[in-house]
Short mmCIF file of C-alpha atoms and ligand atoms in Angstrom, two decimals:
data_model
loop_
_atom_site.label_atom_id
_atom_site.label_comp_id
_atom_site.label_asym_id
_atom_site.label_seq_id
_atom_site.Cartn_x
_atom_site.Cartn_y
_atom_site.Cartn_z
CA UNK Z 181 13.16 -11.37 26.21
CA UNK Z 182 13.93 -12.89 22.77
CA UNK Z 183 10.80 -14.92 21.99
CA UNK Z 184 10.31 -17.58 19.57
CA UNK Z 185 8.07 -16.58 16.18
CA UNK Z 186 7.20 -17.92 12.98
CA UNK Z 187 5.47 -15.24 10.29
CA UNK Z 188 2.88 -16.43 8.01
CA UNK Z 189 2.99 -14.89 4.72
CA UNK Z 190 6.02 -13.43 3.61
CA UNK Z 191 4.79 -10.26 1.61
CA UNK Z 192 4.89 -6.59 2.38
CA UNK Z 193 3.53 -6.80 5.90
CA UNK Z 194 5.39 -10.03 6.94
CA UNK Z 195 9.05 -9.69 5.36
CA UNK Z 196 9.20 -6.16 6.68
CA UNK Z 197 7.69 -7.30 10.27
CA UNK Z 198 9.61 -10.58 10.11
CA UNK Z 199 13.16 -8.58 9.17
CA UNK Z 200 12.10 -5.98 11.83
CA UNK Z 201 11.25 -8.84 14.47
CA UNK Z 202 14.69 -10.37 13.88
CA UNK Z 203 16.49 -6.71 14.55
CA UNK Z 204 14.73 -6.52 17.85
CA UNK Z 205 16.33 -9.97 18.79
CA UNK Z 206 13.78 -12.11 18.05
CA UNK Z 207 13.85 -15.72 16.63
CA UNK Z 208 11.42 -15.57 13.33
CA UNK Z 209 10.48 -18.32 11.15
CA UNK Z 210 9.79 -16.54 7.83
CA UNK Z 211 6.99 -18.88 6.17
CA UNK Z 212 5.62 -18.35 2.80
CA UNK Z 213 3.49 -21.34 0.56
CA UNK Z 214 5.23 -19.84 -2.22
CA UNK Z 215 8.70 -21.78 -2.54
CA UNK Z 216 10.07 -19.21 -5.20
CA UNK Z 217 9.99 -16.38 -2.82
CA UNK Z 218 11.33 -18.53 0.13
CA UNK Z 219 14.17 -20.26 -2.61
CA UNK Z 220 15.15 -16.09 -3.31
CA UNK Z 221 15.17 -15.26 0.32
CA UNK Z 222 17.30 -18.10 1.24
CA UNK Z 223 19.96 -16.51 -0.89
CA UNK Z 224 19.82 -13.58 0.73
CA UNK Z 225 17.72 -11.85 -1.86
CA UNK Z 226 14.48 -9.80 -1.79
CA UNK Z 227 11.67 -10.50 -3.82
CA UNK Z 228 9.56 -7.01 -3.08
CA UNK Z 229 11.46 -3.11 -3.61
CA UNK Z 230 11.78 -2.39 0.19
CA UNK Z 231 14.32 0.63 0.64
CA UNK Z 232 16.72 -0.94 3.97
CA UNK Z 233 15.20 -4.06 3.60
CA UNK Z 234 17.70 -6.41 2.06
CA UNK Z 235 20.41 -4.53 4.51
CA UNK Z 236 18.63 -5.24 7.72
CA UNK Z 237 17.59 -8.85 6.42
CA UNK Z 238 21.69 -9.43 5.97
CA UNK Z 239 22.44 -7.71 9.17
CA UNK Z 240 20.19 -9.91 10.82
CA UNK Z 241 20.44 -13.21 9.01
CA UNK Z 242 21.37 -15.12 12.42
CA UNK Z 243 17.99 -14.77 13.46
CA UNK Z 244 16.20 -15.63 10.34
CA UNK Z 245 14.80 -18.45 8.39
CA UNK Z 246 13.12 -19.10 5.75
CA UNK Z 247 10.70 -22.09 4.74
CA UNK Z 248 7.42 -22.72 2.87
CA UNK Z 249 7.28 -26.09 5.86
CA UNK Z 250 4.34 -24.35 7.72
CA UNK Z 251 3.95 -27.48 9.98
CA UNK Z 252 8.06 -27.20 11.54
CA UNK Z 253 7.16 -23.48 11.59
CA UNK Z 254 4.10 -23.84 14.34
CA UNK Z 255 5.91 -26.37 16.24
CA UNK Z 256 9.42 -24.56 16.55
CA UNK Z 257 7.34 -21.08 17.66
CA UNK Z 258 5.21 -19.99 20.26
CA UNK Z 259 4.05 -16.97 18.73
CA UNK Z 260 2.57 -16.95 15.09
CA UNK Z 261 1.56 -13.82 13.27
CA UNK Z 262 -0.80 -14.61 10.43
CA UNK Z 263 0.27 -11.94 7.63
CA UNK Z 264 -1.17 -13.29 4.41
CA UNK Z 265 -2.91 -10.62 1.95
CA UNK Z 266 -6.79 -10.40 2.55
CA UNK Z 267 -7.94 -9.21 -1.07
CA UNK Z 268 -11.22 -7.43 -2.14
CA UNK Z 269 -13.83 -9.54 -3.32
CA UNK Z 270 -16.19 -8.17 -6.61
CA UNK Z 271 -18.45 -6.84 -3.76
CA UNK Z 272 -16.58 -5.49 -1.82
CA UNK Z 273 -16.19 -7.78 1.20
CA UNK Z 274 -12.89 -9.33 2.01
CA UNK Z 275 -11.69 -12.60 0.58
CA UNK Z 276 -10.37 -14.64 3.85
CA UNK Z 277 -9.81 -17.82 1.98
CA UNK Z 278 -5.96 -17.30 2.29
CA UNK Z 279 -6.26 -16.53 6.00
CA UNK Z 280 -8.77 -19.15 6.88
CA UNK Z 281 -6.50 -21.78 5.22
CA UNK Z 282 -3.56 -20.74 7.07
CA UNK Z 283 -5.66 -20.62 10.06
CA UNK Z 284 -6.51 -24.25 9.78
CA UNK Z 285 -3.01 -25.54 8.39
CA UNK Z 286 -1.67 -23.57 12.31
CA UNK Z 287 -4.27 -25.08 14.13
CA UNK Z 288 -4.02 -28.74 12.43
CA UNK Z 289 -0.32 -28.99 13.84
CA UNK Z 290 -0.37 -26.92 16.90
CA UNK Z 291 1.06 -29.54 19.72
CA UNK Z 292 1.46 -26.94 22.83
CA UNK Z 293 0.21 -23.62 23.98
CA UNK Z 294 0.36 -20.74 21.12
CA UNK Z 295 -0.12 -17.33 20.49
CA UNK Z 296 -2.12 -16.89 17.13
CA UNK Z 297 -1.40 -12.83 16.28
CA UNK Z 298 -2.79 -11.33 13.41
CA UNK Z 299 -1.42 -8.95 11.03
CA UNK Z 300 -3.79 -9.15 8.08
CA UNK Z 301 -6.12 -6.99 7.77
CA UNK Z 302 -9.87 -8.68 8.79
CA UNK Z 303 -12.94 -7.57 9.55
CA UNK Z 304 -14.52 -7.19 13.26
CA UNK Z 305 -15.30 -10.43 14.29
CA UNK Z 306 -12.63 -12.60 12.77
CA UNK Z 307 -10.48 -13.38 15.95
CA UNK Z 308 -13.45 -14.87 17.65
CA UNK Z 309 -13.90 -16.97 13.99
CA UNK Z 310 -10.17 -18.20 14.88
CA UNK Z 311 -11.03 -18.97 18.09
CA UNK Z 312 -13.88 -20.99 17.44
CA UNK Z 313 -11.22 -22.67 14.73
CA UNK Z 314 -8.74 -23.39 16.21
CA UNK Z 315 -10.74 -25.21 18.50
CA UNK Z 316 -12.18 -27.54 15.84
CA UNK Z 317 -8.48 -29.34 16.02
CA UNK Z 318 -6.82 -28.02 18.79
CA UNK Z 319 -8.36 -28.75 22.30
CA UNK Z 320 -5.70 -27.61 24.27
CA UNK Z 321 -5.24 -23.73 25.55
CA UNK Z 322 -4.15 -21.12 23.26
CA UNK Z 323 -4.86 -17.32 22.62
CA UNK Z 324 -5.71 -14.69 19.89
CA UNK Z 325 -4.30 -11.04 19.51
CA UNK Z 326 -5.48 -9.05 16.89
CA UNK Z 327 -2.10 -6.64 16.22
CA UNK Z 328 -3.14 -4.46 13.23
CA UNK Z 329 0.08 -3.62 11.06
CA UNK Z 330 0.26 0.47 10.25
CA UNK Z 331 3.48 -0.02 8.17
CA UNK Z 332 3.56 1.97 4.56
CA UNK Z 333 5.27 0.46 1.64
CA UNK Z 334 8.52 2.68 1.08
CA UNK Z 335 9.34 3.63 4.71
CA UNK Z 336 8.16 0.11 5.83
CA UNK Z 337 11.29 -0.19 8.31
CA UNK Z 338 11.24 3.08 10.34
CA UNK Z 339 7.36 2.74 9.84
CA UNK Z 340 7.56 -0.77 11.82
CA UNK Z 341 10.08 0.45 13.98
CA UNK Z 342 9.26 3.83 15.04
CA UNK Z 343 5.21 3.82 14.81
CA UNK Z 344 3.16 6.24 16.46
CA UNK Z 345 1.24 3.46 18.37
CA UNK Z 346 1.20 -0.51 18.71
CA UNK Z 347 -2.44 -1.35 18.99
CA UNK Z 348 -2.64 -4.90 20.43
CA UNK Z 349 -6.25 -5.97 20.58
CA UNK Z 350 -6.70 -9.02 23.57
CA UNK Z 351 -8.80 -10.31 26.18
CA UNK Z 352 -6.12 -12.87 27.68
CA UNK Z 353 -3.26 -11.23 30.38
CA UNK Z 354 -0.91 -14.11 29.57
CA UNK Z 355 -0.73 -13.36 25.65
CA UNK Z 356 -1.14 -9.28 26.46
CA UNK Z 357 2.03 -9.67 28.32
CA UNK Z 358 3.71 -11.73 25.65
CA UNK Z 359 2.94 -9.15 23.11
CA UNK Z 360 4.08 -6.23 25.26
CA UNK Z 361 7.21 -8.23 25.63
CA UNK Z 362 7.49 -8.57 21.81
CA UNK Z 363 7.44 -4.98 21.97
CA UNK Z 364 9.04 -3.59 24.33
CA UNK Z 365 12.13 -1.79 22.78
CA UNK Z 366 10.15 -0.11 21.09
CA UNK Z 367 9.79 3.31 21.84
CA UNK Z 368 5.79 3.70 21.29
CA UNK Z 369 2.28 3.79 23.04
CA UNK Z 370 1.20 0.42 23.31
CA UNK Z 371 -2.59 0.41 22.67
CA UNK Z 372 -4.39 -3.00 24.62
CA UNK Z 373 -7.98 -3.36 23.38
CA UNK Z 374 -10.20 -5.63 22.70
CA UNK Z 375 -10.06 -7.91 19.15
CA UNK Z 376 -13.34 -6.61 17.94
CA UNK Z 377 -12.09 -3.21 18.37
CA UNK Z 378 -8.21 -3.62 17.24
CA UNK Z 379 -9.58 -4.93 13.61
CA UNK Z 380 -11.80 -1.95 13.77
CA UNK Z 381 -9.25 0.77 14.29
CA UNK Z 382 -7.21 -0.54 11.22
CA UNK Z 383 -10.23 -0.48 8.85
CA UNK Z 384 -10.92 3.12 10.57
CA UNK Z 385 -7.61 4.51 10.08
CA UNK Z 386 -7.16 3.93 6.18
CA UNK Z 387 -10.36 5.03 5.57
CA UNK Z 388 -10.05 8.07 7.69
CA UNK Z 389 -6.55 8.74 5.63
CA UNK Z 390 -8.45 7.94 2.49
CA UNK Z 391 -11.01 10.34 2.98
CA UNK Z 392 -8.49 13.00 3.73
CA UNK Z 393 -7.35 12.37 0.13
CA UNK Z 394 -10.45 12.59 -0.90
CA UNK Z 395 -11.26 15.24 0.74
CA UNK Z 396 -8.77 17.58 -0.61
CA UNK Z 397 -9.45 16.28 -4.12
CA UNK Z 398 -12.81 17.56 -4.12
CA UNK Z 399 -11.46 21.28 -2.95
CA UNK Z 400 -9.08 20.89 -5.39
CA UNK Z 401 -11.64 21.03 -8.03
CA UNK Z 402 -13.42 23.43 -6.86
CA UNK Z 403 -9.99 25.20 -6.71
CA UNK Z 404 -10.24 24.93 -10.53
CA UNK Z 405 -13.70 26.05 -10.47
CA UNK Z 406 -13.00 29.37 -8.75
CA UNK Z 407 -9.26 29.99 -9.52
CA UNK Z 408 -7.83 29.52 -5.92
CA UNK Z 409 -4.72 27.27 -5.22
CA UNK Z 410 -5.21 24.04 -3.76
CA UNK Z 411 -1.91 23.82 -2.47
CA UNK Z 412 -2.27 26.96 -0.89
CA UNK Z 413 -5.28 25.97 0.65
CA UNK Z 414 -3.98 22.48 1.72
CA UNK Z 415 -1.11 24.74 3.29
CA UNK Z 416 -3.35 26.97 5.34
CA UNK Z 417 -5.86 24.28 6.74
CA UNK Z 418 -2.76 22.03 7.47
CA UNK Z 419 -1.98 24.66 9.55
CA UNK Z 420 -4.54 23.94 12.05
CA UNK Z 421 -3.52 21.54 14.34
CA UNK Z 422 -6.84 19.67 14.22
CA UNK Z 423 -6.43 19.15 10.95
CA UNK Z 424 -2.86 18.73 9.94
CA UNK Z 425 -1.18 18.78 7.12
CA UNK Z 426 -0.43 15.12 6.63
CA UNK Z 427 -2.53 13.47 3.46
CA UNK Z 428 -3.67 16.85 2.08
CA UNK Z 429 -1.97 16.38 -1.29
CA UNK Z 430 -4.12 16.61 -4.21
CA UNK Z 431 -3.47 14.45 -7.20
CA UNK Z 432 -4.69 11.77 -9.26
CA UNK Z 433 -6.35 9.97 -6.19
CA UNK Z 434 -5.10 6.75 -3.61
CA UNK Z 435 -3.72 3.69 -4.62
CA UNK Z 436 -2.40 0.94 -3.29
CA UNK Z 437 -3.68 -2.55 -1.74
CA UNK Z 438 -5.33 -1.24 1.12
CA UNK Z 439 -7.44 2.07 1.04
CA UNK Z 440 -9.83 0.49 -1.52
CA UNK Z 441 -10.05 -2.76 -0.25
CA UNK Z 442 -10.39 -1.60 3.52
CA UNK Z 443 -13.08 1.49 2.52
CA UNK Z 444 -14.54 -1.17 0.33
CA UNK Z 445 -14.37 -4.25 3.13
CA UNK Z 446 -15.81 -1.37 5.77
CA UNK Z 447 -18.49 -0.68 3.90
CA UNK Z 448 -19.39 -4.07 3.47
CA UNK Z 449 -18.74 -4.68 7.42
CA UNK Z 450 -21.35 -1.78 7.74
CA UNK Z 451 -24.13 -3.05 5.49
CA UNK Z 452 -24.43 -7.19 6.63
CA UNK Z 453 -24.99 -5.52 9.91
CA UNK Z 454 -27.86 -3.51 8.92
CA UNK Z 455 -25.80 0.01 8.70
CA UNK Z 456 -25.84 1.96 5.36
CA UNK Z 457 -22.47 4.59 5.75
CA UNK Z 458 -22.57 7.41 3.80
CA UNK Z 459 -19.30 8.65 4.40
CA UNK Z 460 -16.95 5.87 2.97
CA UNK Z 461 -19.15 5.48 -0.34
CA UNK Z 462 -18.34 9.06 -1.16
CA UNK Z 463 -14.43 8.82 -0.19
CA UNK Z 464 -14.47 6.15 -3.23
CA UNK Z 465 -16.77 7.89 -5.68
CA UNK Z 466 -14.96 10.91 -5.42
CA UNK Z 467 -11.43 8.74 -5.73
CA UNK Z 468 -12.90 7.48 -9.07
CA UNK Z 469 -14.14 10.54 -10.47
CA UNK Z 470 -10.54 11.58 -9.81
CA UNK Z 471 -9.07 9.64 -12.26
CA UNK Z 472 -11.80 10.13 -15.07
CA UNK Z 473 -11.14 13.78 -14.46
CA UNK Z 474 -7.12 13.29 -15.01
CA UNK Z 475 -8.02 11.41 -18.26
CA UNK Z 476 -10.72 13.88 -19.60
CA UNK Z 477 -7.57 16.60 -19.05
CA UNK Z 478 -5.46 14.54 -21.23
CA UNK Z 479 -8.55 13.81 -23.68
CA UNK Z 480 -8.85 18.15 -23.67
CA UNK Z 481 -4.89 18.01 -24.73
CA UNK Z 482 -4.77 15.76 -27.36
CA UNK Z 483 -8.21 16.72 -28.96
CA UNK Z 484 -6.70 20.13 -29.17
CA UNK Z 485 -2.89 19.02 -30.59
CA UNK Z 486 -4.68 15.90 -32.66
CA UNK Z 487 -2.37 13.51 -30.97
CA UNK Z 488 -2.30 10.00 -29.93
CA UNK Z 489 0.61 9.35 -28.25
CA UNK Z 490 0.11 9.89 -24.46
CA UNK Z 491 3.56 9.57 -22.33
CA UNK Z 492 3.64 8.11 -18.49
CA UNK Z 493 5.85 8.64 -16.03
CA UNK Z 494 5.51 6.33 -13.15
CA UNK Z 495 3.17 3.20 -12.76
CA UNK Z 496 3.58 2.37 -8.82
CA UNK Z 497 0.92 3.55 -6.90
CA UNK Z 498 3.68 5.73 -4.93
CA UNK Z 499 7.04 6.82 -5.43
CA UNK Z 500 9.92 3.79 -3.18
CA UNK Z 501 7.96 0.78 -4.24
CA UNK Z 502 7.64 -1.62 -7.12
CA UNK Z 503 3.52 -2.64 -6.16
CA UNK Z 504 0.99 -1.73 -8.75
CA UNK Z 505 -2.02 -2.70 -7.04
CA UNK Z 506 -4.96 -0.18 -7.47
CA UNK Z 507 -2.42 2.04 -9.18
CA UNK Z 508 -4.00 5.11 -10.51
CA UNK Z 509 -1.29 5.07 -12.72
CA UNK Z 510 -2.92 1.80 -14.57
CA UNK Z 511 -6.45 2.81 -14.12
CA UNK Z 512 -5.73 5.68 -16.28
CA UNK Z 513 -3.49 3.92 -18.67
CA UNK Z 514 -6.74 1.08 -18.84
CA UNK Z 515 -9.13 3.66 -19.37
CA UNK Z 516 -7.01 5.55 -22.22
CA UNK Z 517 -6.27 2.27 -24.06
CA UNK Z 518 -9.70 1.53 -24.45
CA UNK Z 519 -10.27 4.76 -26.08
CA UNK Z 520 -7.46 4.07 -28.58
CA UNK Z 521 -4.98 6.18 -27.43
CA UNK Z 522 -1.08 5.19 -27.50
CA UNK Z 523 0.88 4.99 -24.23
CA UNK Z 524 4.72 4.58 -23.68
CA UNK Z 525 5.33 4.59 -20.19
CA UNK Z 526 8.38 4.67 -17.36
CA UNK Z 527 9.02 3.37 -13.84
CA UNK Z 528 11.91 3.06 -11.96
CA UNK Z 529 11.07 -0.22 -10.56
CA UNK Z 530 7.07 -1.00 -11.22
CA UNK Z 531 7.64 -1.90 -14.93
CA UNK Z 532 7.46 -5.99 -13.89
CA UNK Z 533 4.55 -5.69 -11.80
CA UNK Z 534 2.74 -3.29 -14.15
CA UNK Z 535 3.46 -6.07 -17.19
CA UNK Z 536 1.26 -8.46 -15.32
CA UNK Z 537 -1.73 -6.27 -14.97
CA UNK Z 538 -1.23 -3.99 -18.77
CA UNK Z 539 1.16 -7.16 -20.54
CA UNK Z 540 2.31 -5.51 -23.67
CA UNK Z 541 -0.35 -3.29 -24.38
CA UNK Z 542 2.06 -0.03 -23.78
CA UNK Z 543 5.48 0.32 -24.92
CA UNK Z 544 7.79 -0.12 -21.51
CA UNK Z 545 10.53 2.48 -21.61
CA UNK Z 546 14.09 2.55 -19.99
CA UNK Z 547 14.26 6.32 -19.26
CA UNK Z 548 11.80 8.95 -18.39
CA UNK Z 549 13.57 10.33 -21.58
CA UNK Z 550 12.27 7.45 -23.95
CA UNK Z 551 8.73 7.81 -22.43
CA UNK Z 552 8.60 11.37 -23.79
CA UNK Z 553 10.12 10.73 -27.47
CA UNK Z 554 7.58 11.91 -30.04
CA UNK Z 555 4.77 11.90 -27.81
CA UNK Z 556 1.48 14.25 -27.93
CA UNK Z 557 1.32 14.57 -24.27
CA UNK Z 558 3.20 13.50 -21.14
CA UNK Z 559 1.07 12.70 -17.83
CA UNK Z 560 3.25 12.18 -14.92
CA UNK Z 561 1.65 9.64 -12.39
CA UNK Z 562 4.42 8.85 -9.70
CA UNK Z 563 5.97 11.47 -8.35
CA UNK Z 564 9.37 9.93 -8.23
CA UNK Z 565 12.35 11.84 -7.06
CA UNK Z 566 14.27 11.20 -10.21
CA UNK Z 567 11.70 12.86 -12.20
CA UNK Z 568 12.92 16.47 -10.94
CA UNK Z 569 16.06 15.87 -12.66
CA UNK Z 570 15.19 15.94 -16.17
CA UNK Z 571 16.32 18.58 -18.11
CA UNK Z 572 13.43 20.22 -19.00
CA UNK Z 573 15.27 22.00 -22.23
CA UNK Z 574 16.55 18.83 -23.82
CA UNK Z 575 13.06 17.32 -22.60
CA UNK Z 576 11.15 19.63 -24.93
CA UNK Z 577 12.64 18.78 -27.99
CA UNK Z 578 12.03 15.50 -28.00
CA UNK Z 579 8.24 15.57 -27.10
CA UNK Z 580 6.09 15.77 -29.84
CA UNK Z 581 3.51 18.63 -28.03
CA UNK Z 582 4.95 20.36 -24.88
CA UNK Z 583 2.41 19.40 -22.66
CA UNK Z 584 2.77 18.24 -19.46
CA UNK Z 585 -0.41 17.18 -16.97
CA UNK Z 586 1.14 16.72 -13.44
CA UNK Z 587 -1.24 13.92 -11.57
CA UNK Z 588 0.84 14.94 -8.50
CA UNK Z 589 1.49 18.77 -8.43
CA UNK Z 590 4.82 17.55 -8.46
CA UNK Z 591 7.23 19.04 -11.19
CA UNK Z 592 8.91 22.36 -10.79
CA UNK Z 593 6.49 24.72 -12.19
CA UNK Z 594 9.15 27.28 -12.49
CA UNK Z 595 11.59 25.17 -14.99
CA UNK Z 596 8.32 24.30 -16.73
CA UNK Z 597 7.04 28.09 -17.54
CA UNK Z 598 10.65 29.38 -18.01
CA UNK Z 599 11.04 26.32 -21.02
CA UNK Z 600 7.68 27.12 -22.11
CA UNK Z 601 5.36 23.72 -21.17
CA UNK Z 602 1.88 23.65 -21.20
CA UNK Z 603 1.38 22.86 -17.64
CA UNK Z 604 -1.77 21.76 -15.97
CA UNK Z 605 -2.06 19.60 -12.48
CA UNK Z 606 -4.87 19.25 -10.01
CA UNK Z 607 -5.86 22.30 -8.34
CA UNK Z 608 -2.92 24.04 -8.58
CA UNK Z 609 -1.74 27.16 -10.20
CA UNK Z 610 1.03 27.15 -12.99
CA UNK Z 611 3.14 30.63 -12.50
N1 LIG W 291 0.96 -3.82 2.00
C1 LIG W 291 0.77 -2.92 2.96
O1 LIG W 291 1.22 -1.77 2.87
C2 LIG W 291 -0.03 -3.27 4.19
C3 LIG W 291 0.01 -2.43 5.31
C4 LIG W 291 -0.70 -2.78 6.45
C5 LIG W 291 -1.48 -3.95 6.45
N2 LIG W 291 -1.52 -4.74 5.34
C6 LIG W 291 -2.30 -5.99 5.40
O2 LIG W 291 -1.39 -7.06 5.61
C7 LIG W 291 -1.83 -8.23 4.92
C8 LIG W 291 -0.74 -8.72 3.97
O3 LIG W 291 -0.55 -7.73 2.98
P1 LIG W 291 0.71 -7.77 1.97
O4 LIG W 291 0.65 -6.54 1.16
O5 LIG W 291 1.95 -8.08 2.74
O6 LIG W 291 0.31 -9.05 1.09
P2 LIG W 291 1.19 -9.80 0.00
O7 LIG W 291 0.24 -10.26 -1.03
O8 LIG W 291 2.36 -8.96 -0.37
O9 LIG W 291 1.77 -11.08 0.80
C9 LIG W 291 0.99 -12.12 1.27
C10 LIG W 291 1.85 -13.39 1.26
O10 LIG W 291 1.13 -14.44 1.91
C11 LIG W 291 1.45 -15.65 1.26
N3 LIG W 291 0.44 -16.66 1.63
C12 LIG W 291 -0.88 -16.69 1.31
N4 LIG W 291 -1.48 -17.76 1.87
C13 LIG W 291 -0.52 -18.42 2.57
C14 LIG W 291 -0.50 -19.60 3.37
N5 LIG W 291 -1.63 -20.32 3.58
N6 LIG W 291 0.67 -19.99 3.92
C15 LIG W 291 1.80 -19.28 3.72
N7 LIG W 291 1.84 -18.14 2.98
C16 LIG W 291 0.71 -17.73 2.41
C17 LIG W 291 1.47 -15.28 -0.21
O11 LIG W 291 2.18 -16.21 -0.99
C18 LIG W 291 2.16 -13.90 -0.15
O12 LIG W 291 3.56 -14.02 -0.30
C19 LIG W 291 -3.14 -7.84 4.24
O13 LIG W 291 -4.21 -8.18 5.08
C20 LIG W 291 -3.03 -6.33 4.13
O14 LIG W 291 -4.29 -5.71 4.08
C21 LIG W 291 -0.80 -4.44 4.22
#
């Protein structure tokens, strides 16, 4: 039955689950406190690089709004998913001040029985802190549902709406049911839980995915170490189904806004109550190791052709998004900067978000053609579809040095060797 929800936070996690609510026949209340995104929305445009996003929003306008009134929000709905970003603190823990405000602000004008879901990412522990909350203004009955969001940035849509579970984490029947409702066409395993354990399995699950990139990083240099193939390896341990083959890329390391912060916000979790993990500390070591060891390979290049001119190709931290946060691709660019070195760089669609975090430090090109002219060496960092399409022939004449270091084992190391490159990538072997 079509139910009646407003989203809080109208980023990655709650335009894509907001969009995707309204598809499934829902009434949703799109709520964001910033009125620029909500003014862009209103005219039908999309303030994030979604692929299908601003198709499905059109499709589905009937059953959207759009509004930075929070208040009208909680009183028109009787479920609210809290979806505002839960950031990494210097030490690690999580920064909740966005979702304890928007906690309040809900609870200040609730008038009537709610559901208060959330989406954001939180440690254990935090439903029963919006419980106790809620209560401070509100003394009339309500529930809590921790529903932990799964959704990757680039196939957020079919992510949402084909996921391999729905983990709904509640100790009330009445709001269980309501959420199962919520969900019912889709076609997935609905998880019920409790809260403590819902926020758990989210912080689990990215770290578990982190340290399989981890993971095969490490082999991967010790693939260089003893002249094996890491993406032969990856291929034959993939093969076993207890394994699988999903996250065994090697590369310049994980990006992104949530493996850091989540391995980071776990450990923290783990240490205020009196556990010291061993595990996740290493997943992020060796994911920052990674990246001094992709710009010690460019150092090696351009000591040896006594360049200065370092070419990038991609700044997202994954190929079908425009979000730069924890972007190996400006880590490296950071660290090489600071030894002096030059960069000119290329993204399809990062190049605003990267100017925020690199301003104009690096010369912003318009092609993956311009990022190579005259350059000593050219590190690709996104693997981006459109970067197979270069002509590698015309490409070598305009770079300075031939050298290419692939961060992704990406290019096509056959058009490399047959235009003569200097080819070098993580682990794997240049034929
Ligand atoms: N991005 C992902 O791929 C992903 C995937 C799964 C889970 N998550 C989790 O989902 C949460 C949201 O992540 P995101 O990437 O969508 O964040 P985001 O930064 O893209 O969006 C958060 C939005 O919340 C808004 N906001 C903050 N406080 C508000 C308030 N009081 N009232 C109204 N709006 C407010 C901000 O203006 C912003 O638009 C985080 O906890 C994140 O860890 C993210």
């Amino acid at each position: 039955m079509s139910k009646k929800i407003a989203i809080i936070g109208t980023g990655y996690v709650g335009l894509t689950s907001g969009v995707c609510l309204a598809s499934l026949g829902h009434k949703v209340i799109c709520v964001d406190k910033d009125k620029d995104k909500i003014d862009k929305l209103k005219k039908g445009e999309i303030p994030i690089y979604e692929p299908g996003l601003a198709e499905l929003l059109q499709k589905y306008s009937a059953n959207l709004t759009f509004t930075d009134d929070l208040p009208d929000a909680v009183k028109q709905s009787e479920v609210i998913f809290l979806a505002v970003g839960t950031p990494s603190q210097d030490d690690g823990s999580v920064d909740l001040s966005f979702f304890q405000q928007a906690v309040a602000e809900i609870a200040q004008n609730m008038d009537g029985y709610r559901i208060l879901v959330d989406k954001s990412t939180v440690p254990p522990g935090t439903a029963n802190w919006v419980k106790k909350e809620v209560k401070k203004y509100y003394q009339g009955e309500f529930a809590v549902v921790s529903n932990p969001e799964f959704l990757r940035e680039g196939s957020a849509i079919e992510d949402f709406l084909k996921p391999d579970r729905v983990v709904i984490g509640v100790d009330d029947e009445k709001a269980k049911d309501v959420m199962l409702d919520i969900y019912s066409a889709i076609d997935a395993p609905k998880f019920a839980t409790t809260a403590q354990s819902a926020e758990l399995i989210k912080y689990a699950a990215n770290s578990f995915l982190a340290m399989k990139i981890s993971f095969i990083n490490e082999i991967a240099n010790i693939c260089e170490k003893t002249g094996s193939d890491v993406v032969e390896v990856a291929k034959g341990i993939g093969l076993d189904s207890r394994i699988g083959s999903q996250f065994l890329q090697a590369g310049v390391g994980f990006g992104g806004s949530c493996f850091s912060k989540d391995v980071a916000g776990l450990i923290h979790t783990a240490l205020s109550n009196n556990y010291q993990p061993r595990i996740l500390g290493a997943v992020m070591t060796v994911n920052e190791a990674q990246q001094e060891i992709f710009v010690d390979k460019i150092k090696a290049v351009l000591a040896r052709n006594q360049g200065k001119v370092v070419g990038v190709w991609g700044l997202a931290f994954k190929p079908n998004t425009d979000d730069t946060r924890y972007s190996p691709a400006i880590a490296v660019i950071k660290k090489l900067l600071k030894e002096g070195y030059q960069v000119k760089a290329y993204d399809p669609v990062a190049q605003d978000n990267a100017k925020t975090e690199l301003g104009e430090a690096i010369d912003y090109c318009k092609s993956a053609q311009e990022a190579a002219i005259d350059v000593d060496v050219l590190a690709l960092l996104t693997d981006w579809p459109e970067f197979l399409e270069v002509d590698w022939a015309e490409l070598k004449k305009i770079m300075r040095s031939p050298s290419i270091i692939d961060g992704r084992n990406f290019l096509p190391t056959g058009d490399l060797a047959k235009n003569g490159f200097h080819y070098q990538s993580i682990g794997h072997k240049f034929f």
